[in-house]
Amino acid sequence: MERPMSHHTEFLAEKEKIDNLYNKGYQITAVNETLSGAFVEFTRITEENTLEKEELQLLNPDTRIYFSTRIRAQQKAQ
């Protein structure tokens, strides 16, 4: 039987997904909060000048705080 992920382990896994997208040049462009978690849309413009989108469903409350911090830093940098 599979064990459920601990709260902290879940946070680290979701944080890693966000960081990986940022490292690939993606930026957060939309957030939709629902009872099923936060759906966060990331976009980037490729070298070929095309738009790529990725979406993550984030369930962990600490991860929501983390991506909110990333959004604020992103806005300050613009």
Short mmCIF file of the N, C-alpha and C atoms (twelve columns), coordinates in Angstrom:
data_MODEL
# 
_entry.id   MODEL 
# 
loop_
_atom_site.group_PDB 
_atom_site.id 
_atom_site.type_symbol 
_atom_site.label_atom_id 
_atom_site.label_alt_id 
_atom_site.label_comp_id 
_atom_site.label_asym_id 
_atom_site.label_seq_id 
_atom_site.Cartn_x 
_atom_site.Cartn_y 
_atom_site.Cartn_z 
_atom_site.pdbx_PDB_model_num 
ATOM 1   N N  . MET A 1  0.832   -1.173 0.000   1 
ATOM 2   C CA . MET A 1  0.000   0.000  0.000   1 
ATOM 3   C C  . MET A 1  0.887   1.251  0.000   1 
ATOM 4   N N  . GLU A 2  0.527   2.219  -0.826  1 
ATOM 5   C CA . GLU A 2  1.280   3.455  -0.931  1 
ATOM 6   C C  . GLU A 2  0.968   4.375  0.234   1 
ATOM 7   N N  . ARG A 3  1.995   5.000  0.766   1 
ATOM 8   C CA . ARG A 3  1.800   5.948  1.852   1 
ATOM 9   C C  . ARG A 3  1.535   7.335  1.281   1 
ATOM 10  N N  . PRO A 4  0.658   8.095  1.914   1 
ATOM 11  C CA . PRO A 4  0.442   9.465  1.452   1 
ATOM 12  C C  . PRO A 4  1.689   10.305 1.728   1 
ATOM 13  N N  . MET A 5  1.899   11.296 0.877   1 
ATOM 14  C CA . MET A 5  3.041   12.167 1.020   1 
ATOM 15  C C  . MET A 5  2.872   13.061 2.249   1 
ATOM 16  N N  . SER A 6  3.936   13.271 2.989   1 
ATOM 17  C CA . SER A 6  3.849   14.180 4.124   1 
ATOM 18  C C  . SER A 6  3.649   15.602 3.618   1 
ATOM 19  N N  . HIS A 7  3.146   16.444 4.496   1 
ATOM 20  C CA . HIS A 7  2.876   17.845 4.139   1 
ATOM 21  C C  . HIS A 7  4.144   18.522 3.608   1 
ATOM 22  N N  . HIS A 8  5.255   18.337 4.304   1 
ATOM 23  C CA . HIS A 8  6.498   18.992 3.890   1 
ATOM 24  C C  . HIS A 8  7.038   18.399 2.590   1 
ATOM 25  N N  . THR A 9  6.945   17.090 2.436   1 
ATOM 26  C CA . THR A 9  7.409   16.443 1.204   1 
ATOM 27  C C  . THR A 9  6.583   16.904 0.014   1 
ATOM 28  N N  . GLU A 10 5.279   17.059 0.211   1 
ATOM 29  C CA . GLU A 10 4.403   17.565 -0.844  1 
ATOM 30  C C  . GLU A 10 4.808   18.994 -1.223  1 
ATOM 31  N N  . PHE A 11 5.079   19.830 -0.225  1 
ATOM 32  C CA . PHE A 11 5.530   21.194 -0.493  1 
ATOM 33  C C  . PHE A 11 6.816   21.192 -1.309  1 
ATOM 34  N N  . LEU A 12 7.790   20.386 -0.904  1 
ATOM 35  C CA . LEU A 12 9.069   20.355 -1.624  1 
ATOM 36  C C  . LEU A 12 8.901   19.909 -3.067  1 
ATOM 37  N N  . ALA A 13 8.025   18.943 -3.307  1 
ATOM 38  C CA . ALA A 13 7.788   18.459 -4.676  1 
ATOM 39  C C  . ALA A 13 7.141   19.544 -5.531  1 
ATOM 40  N N  . GLU A 14 6.153   20.239 -4.973  1 
ATOM 41  C CA . GLU A 14 5.487   21.296 -5.734  1 
ATOM 42  C C  . GLU A 14 6.432   22.482 -5.951  1 
ATOM 43  N N  . LYS A 15 7.213   22.829 -4.944  1 
ATOM 44  C CA . LYS A 15 8.179   23.922 -5.060  1 
ATOM 45  C C  . LYS A 15 9.198   23.616 -6.155  1 
ATOM 46  N N  . GLU A 16 9.650   22.383 -6.213  1 
ATOM 47  C CA . GLU A 16 10.620  21.986 -7.232  1 
ATOM 48  C C  . GLU A 16 10.040  22.150 -8.637  1 
ATOM 49  N N  . LYS A 17 8.761   21.815 -8.818  1 
ATOM 50  C CA . LYS A 17 8.121   21.987 -10.127 1 
ATOM 51  C C  . LYS A 17 8.097   23.461 -10.524 1 
ATOM 52  N N  . ILE A 18 7.767   24.329 -9.571  1 
ATOM 53  C CA . ILE A 18 7.749   25.776 -9.844  1 
ATOM 54  C C  . ILE A 18 9.155   26.252 -10.204 1 
ATOM 55  N N  . ASP A 19 10.130  25.892 -9.390  1 
ATOM 56  C CA . ASP A 19 11.507  26.324 -9.633  1 
ATOM 57  C C  . ASP A 19 12.031  25.832 -10.972 1 
ATOM 58  N N  . ASN A 20 11.686  24.600 -11.343 1 
ATOM 59  C CA . ASN A 20 12.119  24.064 -12.639 1 
ATOM 60  C C  . ASN A 20 11.557  24.887 -13.791 1 
ATOM 61  N N  . LEU A 21 10.290  25.287 -13.691 1 
ATOM 62  C CA . LEU A 21 9.699   26.104 -14.751 1 
ATOM 63  C C  . LEU A 21 10.365  27.475 -14.814 1 
ATOM 64  N N  . TYR A 22 10.612  28.099 -13.661 1 
ATOM 65  C CA . TYR A 22 11.319  29.389 -13.654 1 
ATOM 66  C C  . TYR A 22 12.708  29.242 -14.261 1 
ATOM 67  N N  . ASN A 23 13.403  28.162 -13.944 1 
ATOM 68  C CA . ASN A 23 14.744  27.942 -14.493 1 
ATOM 69  C C  . ASN A 23 14.731  27.764 -16.002 1 
ATOM 70  N N  . LYS A 24 13.596  27.344 -16.549 1 
ATOM 71  C CA . LYS A 24 13.458  27.186 -18.002 1 
ATOM 72  C C  . LYS A 24 12.979  28.479 -18.672 1 
ATOM 73  N N  . GLY A 25 12.789  29.545 -17.884 1 
ATOM 74  C CA . GLY A 25 12.396  30.832 -18.448 1 
ATOM 75  C C  . GLY A 25 10.916  31.141 -18.382 1 
ATOM 76  N N  . TYR A 26 10.139  30.311 -17.718 1 
ATOM 77  C CA . TYR A 26 8.703   30.555 -17.598 1 
ATOM 78  C C  . TYR A 26 8.436   31.619 -16.531 1 
ATOM 79  N N  . GLN A 27 7.324   32.317 -16.677 1 
ATOM 80  C CA . GLN A 27 6.834   33.280 -15.710 1 
ATOM 81  C C  . GLN A 27 5.378   32.935 -15.397 1 
ATOM 82  N N  . ILE A 28 4.934   33.253 -14.199 1 
ATOM 83  C CA . ILE A 28 3.533   33.042 -13.839 1 
ATOM 84  C C  . ILE A 28 2.700   34.113 -14.520 1 
ATOM 85  N N  . THR A 29 1.682   33.684 -15.254 1 
ATOM 86  C CA . THR A 29 0.843   34.638 -15.979 1 
ATOM 87  C C  . THR A 29 -0.618  34.602 -15.546 1 
ATOM 88  N N  . ALA A 30 -1.031  33.566 -14.822 1 
ATOM 89  C CA . ALA A 30 -2.415  33.498 -14.350 1 
ATOM 90  C C  . ALA A 30 -2.505  32.524 -13.180 1 
ATOM 91  N N  . VAL A 31 -3.427  32.843 -12.262 1 
ATOM 92  C CA . VAL A 31 -3.688  31.976 -11.118 1 
ATOM 93  C C  . VAL A 31 -5.188  31.873 -10.952 1 
ATOM 94  N N  . ASN A 32 -5.677  30.644 -10.811 1 
ATOM 95  C CA . ASN A 32 -7.085  30.407 -10.570 1 
ATOM 96  C C  . ASN A 32 -7.197  29.558 -9.302  1 
ATOM 97  N N  . GLU A 33 -7.689  30.180 -8.221  1 
ATOM 98  C CA . GLU A 33 -7.848  29.483 -6.945  1 
ATOM 99  C C  . GLU A 33 -9.225  28.831 -6.894  1 
ATOM 100 N N  . THR A 34 -9.246  27.538 -6.571  1 
ATOM 101 C CA . THR A 34 -10.505 26.815 -6.431  1 
ATOM 102 C C  . THR A 34 -10.446 25.976 -5.163  1 
ATOM 103 N N  . LEU A 35 -11.522 25.293 -4.877  1 
ATOM 104 C CA . LEU A 35 -11.529 24.376 -3.739  1 
ATOM 105 C C  . LEU A 35 -10.635 23.166 -3.995  1 
ATOM 106 N N  . SER A 36 -10.277 22.939 -5.246  1 
ATOM 107 C CA . SER A 36 -9.404  21.827 -5.615  1 
ATOM 108 C C  . SER A 36 -7.934  22.231 -5.653  1 
ATOM 109 N N  . GLY A 37 -7.618  23.426 -5.185  1 
ATOM 110 C CA . GLY A 37 -6.237  23.900 -5.200  1 
ATOM 111 C C  . GLY A 37 -6.088  25.107 -6.089  1 
ATOM 112 N N  . ALA A 38 -4.852  25.496 -6.280  1 
ATOM 113 C CA . ALA A 38 -4.544  26.632 -7.151  1 
ATOM 114 C C  . ALA A 38 -4.052  26.091 -8.487  1 
ATOM 115 N N  . PHE A 39 -4.612  26.622 -9.560  1 
ATOM 116 C CA . PHE A 39 -4.158  26.278 -10.900 1 
ATOM 117 C C  . PHE A 39 -3.329  27.460 -11.380 1 
ATOM 118 N N  . VAL A 40 -2.035  27.230 -11.565 1 
ATOM 119 C CA . VAL A 40 -1.103  28.299 -11.899 1 
ATOM 120 C C  . VAL A 40 -0.620  28.088 -13.328 1 
ATOM 121 N N  . GLU A 41 -0.803  29.127 -14.145 1 
ATOM 122 C CA . GLU A 41 -0.373  29.072 -15.543 1 
ATOM 123 C C  . GLU A 41 0.971   29.766 -15.683 1 
ATOM 124 N N  . PHE A 42 1.878   29.099 -16.353 1 
ATOM 125 C CA . PHE A 42 3.206   29.624 -16.645 1 
ATOM 126 C C  . PHE A 42 3.346   29.760 -18.155 1 
ATOM 127 N N  . THR A 43 3.981   30.834 -18.605 1 
ATOM 128 C CA . THR A 43 4.241   30.989 -20.035 1 
ATOM 129 C C  . THR A 43 5.674   31.465 -20.247 1 
ATOM 130 N N  . ARG A 44 6.166   31.194 -21.440 1 
ATOM 131 C CA . ARG A 44 7.470   31.705 -21.861 1 
ATOM 132 C C  . ARG A 44 7.465   31.849 -23.370 1 
ATOM 133 N N  . ILE A 45 8.336   32.705 -23.855 1 
ATOM 134 C CA . ILE A 45 8.532   32.863 -25.290 1 
ATOM 135 C C  . ILE A 45 9.817   32.130 -25.643 1 
ATOM 136 N N  . THR A 46 9.730   31.224 -26.596 1 
ATOM 137 C CA . THR A 46 10.875  30.402 -26.983 1 
ATOM 138 C C  . THR A 46 11.809  31.181 -27.894 1 
ATOM 139 N N  . GLU A 47 12.937  30.580 -28.198 1 
ATOM 140 C CA . GLU A 47 13.898  31.184 -29.135 1 
ATOM 141 C C  . GLU A 47 13.291  31.346 -30.524 1 
ATOM 142 N N  . GLU A 48 12.313  30.495 -30.847 1 
ATOM 143 C CA . GLU A 48 11.633  30.579 -32.145 1 
ATOM 144 C C  . GLU A 48 10.508  31.601 -32.109 1 
ATOM 145 N N  . ASN A 49 10.413  32.338 -30.986 1 
ATOM 146 C CA . ASN A 49 9.400   33.384 -30.806 1 
ATOM 147 C C  . ASN A 49 7.975   32.821 -30.770 1 
ATOM 148 N N  . THR A 50 7.833   31.627 -30.198 1 
ATOM 149 C CA . THR A 50 6.504   31.054 -29.993 1 
ATOM 150 C C  . THR A 50 6.195   31.044 -28.492 1 
ATOM 151 N N  . LEU A 51 4.934   31.043 -28.185 1 
ATOM 152 C CA . LEU A 51 4.491   31.067 -26.801 1 
ATOM 153 C C  . LEU A 51 4.240   29.642 -26.322 1 
ATOM 154 N N  . GLU A 52 4.849   29.273 -25.211 1 
ATOM 155 C CA . GLU A 52 4.630   27.965 -24.600 1 
ATOM 156 C C  . GLU A 52 3.965   28.171 -23.251 1 
ATOM 157 N N  . LYS A 53 3.013   27.285 -22.938 1 
ATOM 158 C CA . LYS A 53 2.291   27.373 -21.668 1 
ATOM 159 C C  . LYS A 53 2.379   26.050 -20.927 1 
ATOM 160 N N  . GLU A 54 2.442   26.151 -19.622 1 
ATOM 161 C CA . GLU A 54 2.394   25.004 -18.723 1 
ATOM 162 C C  . GLU A 54 1.435   25.376 -17.605 1 
ATOM 163 N N  . GLU A 55 0.741   24.391 -17.046 1 
ATOM 164 C CA . GLU A 55 -0.142  24.648 -15.922 1 
ATOM 165 C C  . GLU A 55 0.130   23.629 -14.822 1 
ATOM 166 N N  . LEU A 56 0.210   24.120 -13.592 1 
ATOM 167 C CA . LEU A 56 0.376   23.251 -12.438 1 
ATOM 168 C C  . LEU A 56 -0.829  23.385 -11.530 1 
ATOM 169 N N  . GLN A 57 -1.260  22.269 -10.973 1 
ATOM 170 C CA . GLN A 57 -2.263  22.297 -9.911  1 
ATOM 171 C C  . GLN A 57 -1.501  22.128 -8.609  1 
ATOM 172 N N  . LEU A 58 -1.602  23.128 -7.747  1 
ATOM 173 C CA . LEU A 58 -0.872  23.128 -6.491  1 
ATOM 174 C C  . LEU A 58 -1.855  22.979 -5.341  1 
ATOM 175 N N  . LEU A 59 -1.608  22.004 -4.493  1 
ATOM 176 C CA . LEU A 59 -2.539  21.682 -3.422  1 
ATOM 177 C C  . LEU A 59 -2.062  22.150 -2.049  1 
ATOM 178 N N  . ASN A 60 -0.773  22.241 -1.866  1 
ATOM 179 C CA . ASN A 60 -0.201  22.524 -0.567  1 
ATOM 180 C C  . ASN A 60 -0.300  24.013 -0.232  1 
ATOM 181 N N  . PRO A 61 -0.827  24.369 0.943   1 
ATOM 182 C CA . PRO A 61 -0.953  25.783 1.328   1 
ATOM 183 C C  . PRO A 61 0.393   26.514 1.366   1 
ATOM 184 N N  . ASP A 62 1.457   25.824 1.781   1 
ATOM 185 C CA . ASP A 62 2.770   26.462 1.814   1 
ATOM 186 C C  . ASP A 62 3.270   26.771 0.404   1 
ATOM 187 N N  . THR A 63 2.911   25.933 -0.541  1 
ATOM 188 C CA . THR A 63 3.294   26.190 -1.922  1 
ATOM 189 C C  . THR A 63 2.568   27.415 -2.460  1 
ATOM 190 N N  . ARG A 64 1.342   27.624 -2.040  1 
ATOM 191 C CA . ARG A 64 0.594   28.820 -2.448  1 
ATOM 192 C C  . ARG A 64 1.281   30.071 -1.940  1 
ATOM 193 N N  . ILE A 65 1.782   30.033 -0.724  1 
ATOM 194 C CA . ILE A 65 2.546   31.166 -0.189  1 
ATOM 195 C C  . ILE A 65 3.815   31.361 -1.010  1 
ATOM 196 N N  . TYR A 66 4.482   30.266 -1.356  1 
ATOM 197 C CA . TYR A 66 5.724   30.331 -2.118  1 
ATOM 198 C C  . TYR A 66 5.502   30.965 -3.491  1 
ATOM 199 N N  . PHE A 67 4.483   30.508 -4.234  1 
ATOM 200 C CA . PHE A 67 4.302   31.088 -5.569  1 
ATOM 201 C C  . PHE A 67 3.817   32.531 -5.481  1 
ATOM 202 N N  . SER A 68 3.113   32.897 -4.411  1 
ATOM 203 C CA . SER A 68 2.714   34.294 -4.226  1 
ATOM 204 C C  . SER A 68 3.947   35.173 -4.056  1 
ATOM 205 N N  . THR A 69 4.929   34.672 -3.326  1 
ATOM 206 C CA . THR A 69 6.185   35.394 -3.153  1 
ATOM 207 C C  . THR A 69 6.912   35.529 -4.487  1 
ATOM 208 N N  . ARG A 70 6.885   34.467 -5.290  1 
ATOM 209 C CA . ARG A 70 7.534   34.519 -6.601  1 
ATOM 210 C C  . ARG A 70 6.848   35.536 -7.513  1 
ATOM 211 N N  . ILE A 71 5.521   35.622 -7.419  1 
ATOM 212 C CA . ILE A 71 4.777   36.601 -8.232  1 
ATOM 213 C C  . ILE A 71 5.184   38.015 -7.829  1 
ATOM 214 N N  . ARG A 72 5.264   38.276 -6.520  1 
ATOM 215 C CA . ARG A 72 5.649   39.625 -6.056  1 
ATOM 216 C C  . ARG A 72 7.052   39.978 -6.549  1 
ATOM 217 N N  . ALA A 73 7.974   39.054 -6.476  1 
ATOM 218 C CA . ALA A 73 9.344   39.302 -6.957  1 
ATOM 219 C C  . ALA A 73 9.348   39.540 -8.464  1 
ATOM 220 N N  . GLN A 74 8.523   38.788 -9.178  1 
ATOM 221 C CA . GLN A 74 8.405   38.927 -10.638 1 
ATOM 222 C C  . GLN A 74 7.880   40.320 -10.977 1 
ATOM 223 N N  . GLN A 75 6.879   40.807 -10.228 1 
ATOM 224 C CA . GLN A 75 6.310   42.120 -10.486 1 
ATOM 225 C C  . GLN A 75 7.311   43.232 -10.185 1 
ATOM 226 N N  . LYS A 76 8.099   43.088 -9.145  1 
ATOM 227 C CA . LYS A 76 9.104   44.097 -8.799  1 
ATOM 228 C C  . LYS A 76 10.184  44.176 -9.865  1 
ATOM 229 N N  . ALA A 77 10.487  43.047 -10.495 1 
ATOM 230 C CA . ALA A 77 11.541  42.997 -11.507 1 
ATOM 231 C C  . ALA A 77 11.128  43.633 -12.829 1 
ATOM 232 N N  . GLN A 78 9.821   43.821 -13.018 1 
ATOM 233 C CA . GLN A 78 9.336   44.355 -14.303 1 
ATOM 234 C C  . GLN A 78 9.401   45.833 -14.357 1 
# 
